[in-house]
CSV table of C-alpha atoms and ligand atoms in Angstrom, one decimal:
chain,number,residue,atom,x,y,z
A,11,MET,CA,0.0,0.0,0.0
A,12,LYS,CA,3.0,2.3,0.8
A,13,ASP,CA,4.1,2.0,-2.8
A,14,LYS,CA,0.6,2.6,-4.2
A,15,ILE,CA,0.3,5.8,-2.2
A,16,LEU,CA,3.8,6.9,-3.4
A,17,ASN,CA,2.7,6.3,-7.0
A,18,ILE,CA,-0.4,8.4,-6.6
A,19,LEU,CA,1.7,11.3,-5.1
A,20,LYS,CA,4.4,10.9,-7.8
A,21,ALA,CA,1.8,11.1,-10.5
A,22,ASN,CA,0.6,14.4,-9.0
A,23,ARG,CA,4.1,15.6,-8.2
A,24,SER,CA,4.3,19.0,-6.5
A,25,GLU,CA,0.5,19.3,-6.4
A,26,TRP,CA,-1.8,18.6,-3.5
A,27,THR,CA,-3.6,15.3,-3.3
A,28,SER,CA,-6.4,15.1,-0.8
A,29,GLY,CA,-6.5,12.3,1.7
A,30,ALA,CA,-10.1,11.6,0.7
A,31,ASP,CA,-9.0,11.1,-2.9
A,32,ILE,CA,-6.3,8.6,-1.9
A,33,CYS,CA,-8.9,6.8,0.4
A,34,ARG,CA,-11.3,6.5,-2.4
A,35,ARG,CA,-8.8,5.3,-5.0
A,36,LEU,CA,-7.3,2.6,-2.7
A,37,ALA,CA,-10.4,1.8,-0.8
A,38,VAL,CA,-8.7,2.2,2.6
A,39,SER,CA,-9.2,4.3,5.7
A,40,ARG,CA,-7.8,7.7,6.5
A,41,THR,CA,-5.8,6.2,9.4
A,42,ALA,CA,-4.2,3.7,7.0
A,43,ILE,CA,-3.1,6.5,4.7
A,44,TRP,CA,-1.7,8.5,7.5
A,45,LYS,CA,0.3,5.6,8.8
A,46,ASN,CA,1.8,4.9,5.4
A,47,ILE,CA,2.6,8.5,4.8
A,48,LYS,CA,4.4,8.5,8.2
A,49,ASN,CA,6.4,5.5,7.0
A,50,LEU,CA,7.3,7.2,3.7
A,51,LYS,CA,8.5,10.3,5.6
A,52,GLN,CA,10.6,8.1,7.9
A,53,ALA,CA,12.1,6.5,4.8
A,54,GLY,CA,13.3,10.0,3.7
A,55,TYR,CA,10.5,11.1,1.3
A,56,ASN,CA,9.8,14.8,1.9
A,57,ILE,CA,5.9,14.9,1.9
A,58,GLU,CA,4.1,18.0,3.1
A,59,THR,CA,0.8,17.7,4.9
A,60,GLN,CA,-1.8,20.5,5.0
A,61,HIS,CA,-5.1,20.4,6.6
A,62,ARG,CA,-7.9,20.6,3.9
A,63,LEU,CA,-5.3,20.3,1.1
A,64,GLY,CA,-3.9,16.8,1.8
A,65,TYR,CA,-0.4,15.6,0.9
A,66,ARG,CA,2.3,16.8,-1.5
A,67,LEU,CA,5.5,15.0,-2.6
A,68,VAL,CA,8.3,17.6,-2.5
A,69,GLU,CA,11.4,15.5,-2.7
A,70,ILE,CA,12.4,11.9,-3.3
A,71,PRO,CA,15.4,10.7,-1.2
A,72,ASP,CA,18.6,9.6,-3.0
A,73,PHE,CA,18.2,6.0,-1.9
A,74,LEU,CA,18.0,2.9,-4.1
A,75,TYR,CA,14.6,1.9,-2.8
A,76,PRO,CA,12.8,-1.0,-4.6
A,77,ALA,CA,9.9,1.3,-5.5
A,78,GLU,CA,12.3,3.7,-7.3
A,79,ILE,CA,14.1,1.0,-9.2
A,80,THR,CA,11.0,-0.8,-10.3
A,81,ALA,CA,9.1,2.4,-11.4
A,82,GLY,CA,9.4,2.5,-15.2
A,83,LEU,CA,11.8,-0.4,-15.4
A,84,ALA,CA,11.5,-1.9,-18.8
A,85,THR,CA,12.4,-5.5,-18.0
A,86,LYS,CA,10.4,-8.7,-17.9
A,87,CYS,CA,12.4,-10.4,-15.2
A,88,LEU,CA,15.6,-8.7,-14.0
A,89,GLY,CA,15.0,-6.3,-11.1
A,90,GLN,CA,11.2,-7.1,-10.9
A,91,GLN,CA,12.0,-8.1,-7.3
A,92,VAL,CA,14.4,-5.8,-5.4
A,93,ILE,CA,15.7,-6.2,-1.8
A,94,HIS,CA,17.2,-3.0,-0.4
A,95,TYR,CA,19.7,-2.7,2.5
A,96,HIS,CA,21.0,0.6,3.9
A,97,GLN,CA,24.0,-1.4,5.1
A,98,GLU,CA,25.0,-5.0,4.4
A,99,ASN,CA,28.2,-7.0,4.6
A,100,SER,CA,28.1,-7.9,0.9
A,101,THR,CA,25.2,-8.0,-1.5
A,102,ASN,CA,26.7,-11.1,-3.1
A,103,GLU,CA,26.6,-12.9,0.3
A,104,ALA,CA,23.0,-11.8,0.9
A,105,ALA,CA,22.0,-12.8,-2.7
A,106,LYS,CA,23.6,-16.3,-2.3
A,107,LYS,CA,21.6,-16.9,0.8
A,108,LEU,CA,18.4,-15.9,-1.0
A,109,ALA,CA,19.3,-18.1,-4.0
A,110,ARG,CA,19.7,-21.0,-1.6
A,111,GLN,CA,16.2,-20.3,-0.3
A,112,GLY,CA,14.9,-20.3,-3.9
A,113,ALA,CA,14.5,-16.6,-4.6
A,114,GLU,CA,13.1,-15.8,-8.0
A,115,GLN,CA,15.3,-15.5,-11.1
A,116,GLY,CA,16.3,-11.9,-11.6
A,117,THR,CA,16.0,-10.9,-7.9
A,118,VAL,CA,18.2,-7.9,-7.2
A,119,VAL,CA,19.9,-7.2,-3.8
A,120,VAL,CA,21.1,-3.6,-3.5
A,121,ALA,CA,22.9,-1.9,-0.7
A,122,GLU,CA,23.8,1.8,0.1
A,123,GLN,CA,26.9,0.6,1.8
A,124,GLN,CA,28.8,-2.7,2.3
A,125,SER,CA,31.0,-3.4,5.3
A,126,SER,CA,32.8,-6.4,3.6
A,127,GLY,CA,32.4,-5.8,-0.1
A,128,LYS,CA,34.1,-8.6,-2.0
A,129,GLY,CA,36.3,-8.1,-5.1
A,130,ARG,CA,37.9,-10.6,-7.4
A,131,MET,CA,40.8,-12.8,-6.3
A,132,GLY,CA,40.0,-12.3,-2.6
A,133,ARG,CA,40.3,-8.5,-2.7
A,134,HIS,CA,38.2,-6.0,-0.8
A,135,TRP,CA,35.8,-3.9,-2.8
A,136,HIS,CA,35.8,-0.3,-1.5
A,137,SER,CA,32.7,1.9,-1.9
A,138,ALA,CA,31.5,5.2,-0.4
A,139,ALA,CA,28.3,5.1,1.6
A,140,GLY,CA,25.2,6.2,-0.4
A,141,ALA,CA,27.3,7.4,-3.4
A,142,ASP,CA,28.1,4.3,-5.4
A,143,VAL,CA,26.1,1.4,-6.9
A,144,LEU,CA,26.5,-2.0,-5.3
A,145,PHE,CA,24.1,-4.7,-6.3
A,146,SER,CA,23.8,-8.4,-7.0
A,147,ILE,CA,21.5,-10.3,-9.3
A,148,ILE,CA,20.3,-13.9,-8.8
A,149,LEU,CA,20.2,-16.1,-12.0
A,150,TYR,CA,19.5,-19.7,-12.7
A,151,PRO,CA,21.1,-20.3,-16.1
A,152,GLU,CA,21.1,-23.8,-17.6
A,153,ILE,CA,24.8,-23.9,-18.4
A,154,SER,CA,27.9,-25.8,-17.7
A,155,LEU,CA,30.6,-24.6,-15.4
A,156,ALA,CA,32.9,-23.8,-18.4
A,157,GLU,CA,30.3,-21.2,-19.6
A,158,ILE,CA,30.3,-19.2,-16.3
A,159,PRO,CA,32.9,-16.6,-17.3
A,160,GLN,CA,30.6,-15.7,-20.2
A,161,ILE,CA,28.1,-14.3,-17.8
A,162,SER,CA,30.6,-11.7,-16.4
A,163,MET,CA,31.7,-10.8,-19.9
A,164,LEU,CA,28.1,-10.2,-21.1
A,165,ALA,CA,27.5,-8.2,-17.8
A,166,VAL,CA,30.4,-5.9,-18.4
A,167,VAL,CA,29.2,-5.1,-22.0
A,168,ALA,CA,25.7,-4.3,-20.5
A,169,ILE,CA,27.3,-2.0,-18.0
A,170,ALA,CA,29.4,-0.2,-20.6
A,171,LYS,CA,26.3,0.3,-22.7
A,172,ALA,CA,24.3,1.6,-19.7
A,173,VAL,CA,27.1,4.0,-18.7
A,174,GLU,CA,27.2,5.4,-22.2
A,175,LYS,CA,23.4,5.8,-22.3
A,176,VAL,CA,23.0,7.4,-18.9
A,177,CYS,CA,25.9,9.8,-18.8
A,178,ALA,CA,27.7,9.6,-22.2
A,179,VAL,CA,30.9,8.3,-20.6
A,180,GLN,CA,32.8,6.0,-23.0
A,181,ALA,CA,34.4,3.3,-20.9
A,182,GLY,CA,36.6,0.4,-22.1
A,183,ILE,CA,36.7,-3.2,-21.0
A,184,LYS,CA,39.8,-4.8,-19.6
A,185,TRP,CA,39.7,-8.6,-19.7
A,186,PRO,CA,37.8,-10.3,-18.2
A,187,ASN,CA,35.3,-7.8,-16.7
A,188,ASP,CA,36.8,-4.5,-15.5
A,189,LEU,CA,35.4,-1.3,-16.9
A,190,LEU,CA,38.1,1.5,-17.2
A,191,VAL,CA,38.1,5.1,-18.2
A,192,ASN,CA,41.6,6.3,-19.3
A,193,GLY,CA,43.1,3.3,-17.6
A,194,GLN,CA,41.3,4.0,-14.3
A,195,LYS,CA,38.8,1.5,-12.8
A,196,LEU,CA,35.2,2.5,-12.9
A,197,CYS,CA,33.5,-0.8,-12.2
A,198,GLY,CA,34.1,-4.4,-11.3
A,199,VAL,CA,32.0,-7.6,-11.6
A,200,LEU,CA,32.2,-10.6,-9.3
A,201,VAL,CA,30.4,-13.8,-10.3
A,202,GLU,CA,29.8,-16.4,-7.7
A,203,MET,CA,27.9,-19.7,-8.1
A,204,ALA,CA,27.0,-23.0,-6.6
A,205,ALA,CA,27.0,-26.2,-8.7
A,206,GLU,CA,26.5,-29.9,-8.4
A,207,ALA,CA,28.6,-32.1,-10.6
A,208,ASP,CA,28.6,-30.0,-13.8
A,209,ARG,CA,25.1,-28.5,-13.2
A,210,VAL,CA,25.0,-24.9,-12.1
A,211,ARG,CA,22.5,-24.4,-9.3
A,212,TYR,CA,22.6,-20.6,-9.2
A,213,VAL,CA,24.7,-17.7,-10.2
A,214,VAL,CA,25.1,-14.4,-8.3
A,215,LEU,CA,26.3,-11.6,-10.5
A,216,GLY,CA,27.7,-8.8,-8.3
A,217,ILE,CA,28.3,-5.4,-9.8
A,218,GLY,CA,30.1,-2.4,-8.2
A,219,ILE,CA,30.1,0.9,-10.0
A,220,ASN,CA,31.8,4.0,-8.7
A,221,VAL,CA,29.1,6.6,-9.4
A,222,ASN,CA,29.1,9.7,-7.2
A,223,SER,CA,32.1,9.1,-5.0
A,224,LEU,CA,35.1,11.4,-5.5
A,225,PRO,CA,38.9,10.7,-5.1
A,226,LEU,CA,39.1,11.9,-1.4
A,227,GLN,CA,36.6,9.1,-0.5
A,228,TRP,CA,38.9,6.4,-2.0
A,229,PRO,CA,41.7,4.7,0.0
A,230,GLU,CA,45.0,6.3,-1.0
A,231,GLU,CA,46.4,3.0,-2.3
A,232,ILE,CA,43.8,2.8,-5.1
A,233,ARG,CA,43.3,6.5,-5.8
A,234,SER,CA,45.5,6.8,-8.8
A,235,LYS,CA,43.9,3.7,-10.4
A,236,THR,CA,40.3,4.6,-9.7
A,237,THR,CA,37.7,6.8,-11.2
A,238,SER,CA,33.9,7.5,-10.9
A,239,LEU,CA,31.2,8.7,-13.2
A,240,ARG,CA,31.0,11.9,-11.3
A,241,ALA,CA,34.7,12.4,-11.6
A,242,GLU,CA,34.5,11.8,-15.4
A,243,CYS,CA,31.4,13.8,-16.3
A,244,GLY,CA,31.7,16.6,-13.6
A,245,GLN,CA,28.2,16.1,-12.3
A,246,GLU,CA,26.1,13.8,-10.1
A,247,VAL,CA,24.6,10.8,-11.9
A,248,SER,CA,21.3,9.2,-11.0
A,249,ARG,CA,22.1,5.9,-9.4
A,250,VAL,CA,18.5,4.7,-9.9
A,251,LYS,CA,18.6,5.5,-13.7
A,252,LEU,CA,22.0,3.7,-14.0
A,253,ILE,CA,20.8,0.5,-12.3
A,254,GLN,CA,17.7,0.5,-14.5
A,255,ALA,CA,19.8,1.0,-17.6
A,256,VAL,CA,22.1,-1.9,-16.6
A,257,LEU,CA,19.2,-4.2,-15.9
A,258,GLU,CA,17.6,-3.4,-19.2
A,259,ALA,CA,20.8,-3.8,-21.2
A,260,LEU,CA,21.6,-7.0,-19.3
A,261,GLU,CA,18.3,-8.6,-19.9
A,262,LEU,CA,18.6,-8.0,-23.7
A,263,LEU,CA,22.1,-9.5,-23.8
A,264,TYR,CA,21.2,-12.4,-21.5
A,265,ASP,CA,18.2,-13.4,-23.8
A,266,GLN,CA,20.4,-13.0,-26.9
A,267,TRP,CA,23.0,-15.2,-25.3
A,268,HIS,CA,20.4,-17.9,-24.6
A,269,GLN,CA,19.1,-17.7,-28.1
A,270,GLN,CA,22.2,-17.3,-30.2
A,271,GLY,CA,25.1,-18.5,-27.9
A,272,PHE,CA,28.2,-16.5,-26.9
A,273,ALA,CA,29.6,-15.7,-30.4
A,274,PRO,CA,27.6,-12.4,-30.9
A,275,ILE,CA,28.3,-11.3,-27.3
A,276,SER,CA,32.0,-12.0,-27.7
A,277,LYS,CA,32.0,-9.9,-30.9
A,278,LEU,CA,30.3,-7.0,-29.0
A,279,TRP,CA,32.7,-7.5,-26.1
A,280,ARG,CA,35.7,-7.1,-28.4
A,281,THR,CA,34.4,-3.8,-29.7
A,282,TRP,CA,34.5,-2.4,-26.2
A,283,CYS,CA,37.8,-4.1,-25.2
A,284,VAL,CA,40.9,-1.9,-24.5
A,285,SER,CA,43.1,-4.8,-23.5
A,286,GLN,CA,43.9,-6.4,-26.9
A,287,HIS,CA,47.0,-6.4,-29.1
A,288,CYS,CA,49.2,-4.9,-26.3
A,289,PRO,CA,51.9,-6.0,-23.9
A,290,ALA,CA,50.6,-7.2,-20.6
A,291,THR,CA,51.2,-9.4,-17.5
A,292,VAL,CA,48.5,-11.9,-16.5
A,293,LYS,CA,48.5,-12.7,-12.8
A,294,THR,CA,47.0,-16.1,-11.8
A,295,ILE,CA,47.2,-18.3,-8.7
A,296,GLN,CA,49.7,-20.4,-10.6
A,297,GLY,CA,52.0,-17.4,-11.3
A,298,ASN,CA,52.6,-14.4,-13.5
A,299,TYR,CA,52.9,-14.6,-17.3
A,300,THR,CA,54.2,-11.8,-19.5
A,301,GLY,CA,53.6,-11.4,-23.2
A,302,TRP,CA,51.5,-9.9,-25.9
A,303,ILE,CA,47.7,-10.1,-25.7
A,304,GLU,CA,46.5,-11.6,-29.0
A,305,GLY,CA,42.8,-11.3,-28.1
A,306,VAL,CA,40.1,-13.5,-26.7
A,307,SER,CA,38.7,-16.8,-28.0
A,308,ASP,CA,35.0,-17.2,-29.0
A,309,SER,CA,34.4,-18.7,-25.6
A,310,GLY,CA,35.9,-15.7,-23.8
A,311,ALA,CA,39.4,-17.1,-22.8
A,312,LEU,CA,42.3,-14.7,-23.0
A,313,LEU,CA,45.1,-15.5,-25.5
A,314,LEU,CA,48.5,-14.4,-24.5
A,315,ARG,CA,51.5,-14.9,-26.8
A,316,MET,CA,54.5,-15.4,-24.5
A,317,ASP,CA,58.1,-14.4,-25.1
A,318,ASP,CA,58.9,-17.9,-26.3
A,319,GLY,CA,56.2,-17.6,-29.1
A,320,ARG,CA,53.7,-20.0,-27.5
A,321,VAL,CA,50.1,-18.8,-27.1
A,322,LYS,CA,48.7,-19.5,-23.6
A,323,THR,CA,45.0,-19.6,-22.9
A,324,PHE,CA,43.6,-18.1,-19.6
A,325,LEU,CA,40.1,-18.7,-18.2
A,326,SER,CA,40.7,-16.5,-15.2
A,327,GLY,CA,43.3,-14.1,-13.9
A,328,ASP,CA,44.2,-10.4,-13.5
A,329,VAL,CA,45.6,-8.4,-16.4
A,330,SER,CA,48.1,-5.5,-15.9
A,331,LEU,CA,48.5,-3.7,-19.1
A,332,ALA,CA,52.1,-2.4,-19.7
A,333,VAL,CA,50.5,1.1,-20.2
A,334,ASP,CA,49.0,0.9,-16.7
A,335,GLY,CA,52.5,1.4,-15.3
B,401,BTN,C1,36.3,-6.7,-8.8
B,401,BTN,O1,37.2,-7.0,-8.0
B,401,BTN,O2,36.6,-6.0,-9.8
B,401,BTN,C2,34.9,-7.1,-8.6
B,401,BTN,C3,34.2,-6.1,-7.6
B,401,BTN,C4,32.7,-6.5,-7.4
B,401,BTN,C5,32.1,-5.7,-6.3
B,401,BTN,C6,30.6,-5.9,-6.2
B,401,BTN,S1,29.8,-4.7,-5.2
B,401,BTN,C7,28.4,-5.6,-5.2
B,401,BTN,C8,28.8,-7.0,-5.1
B,401,BTN,N1,28.9,-7.4,-3.7
B,401,BTN,C9,30.2,-7.7,-3.3
B,401,BTN,O3,30.5,-8.0,-2.2
B,401,BTN,N2,30.9,-7.6,-4.4
B,401,BTN,C10,30.2,-7.2,-5.6
């Protein structure tokens, strides 16, 4: 009911809506309306109340509330269910728990802040409270374990498209799934999953995008290698619009992947990729390998020509481009 009242106030934004009108439209009592308006105010919505005039929505808070994300979201599945936390350890951990309990495909877990945000290769993912975008999506793809890396690659293409659409920032992909602007990291993707034998039970696709945070909010050790959308375009970016654009682009690519396989996605991925045909070091748990990046295979593996002329194939790892310094 809270969301229905909010939608009525939004549709009549900045105008007064009488309590009697809301009661009539929702067929509920005045007391019920009053209680829900109180809850909305507590959640940060600035709603004025005037005797005889009713209620007026003055300002929507900058939180990633489910009602804001789902309003006008043009997807069939992704983000139709959103779970919001002001503070959570890690949205990936919360999403994995929900997946184990059978949450619906496409459920999104979003947080304003993470206390133990997880990055790739055991690293910590830093974010500024209420400024960045941190969310995880629950998926149940019918794929084999070998196809898992393709999900993070299609996700990063969707994010690059969304970033371009929402704030005209042109980012580039560094294999496998980092998004960079001028060599500085804008976004990271962490895919986690559970499987039995070779059957994937669930996938959690975690996405962290630096949106409105600024250099002083980033730890010194990552400052020179990090950027945000606000730093790039000089103004605040709507986090809600960005999440919606990511979900919409992701759903289209996810459906295309199911219908046509990975080849068209990998073609698209290559057009956004900035880590091709250049010298690089690939760090893996087995060791570091230096050479020349030839490109990626049709299944998404990195192909590195090493100094002895052999081409080594990588399914995972961390790439440092020689130009990164
Ligand atoms: C990377 O190291 O590049 C991947 C970073 C992924 C961070 C996101 S933020 C939302 C989700 N929850 C987590 O704990 N991590 C991912």
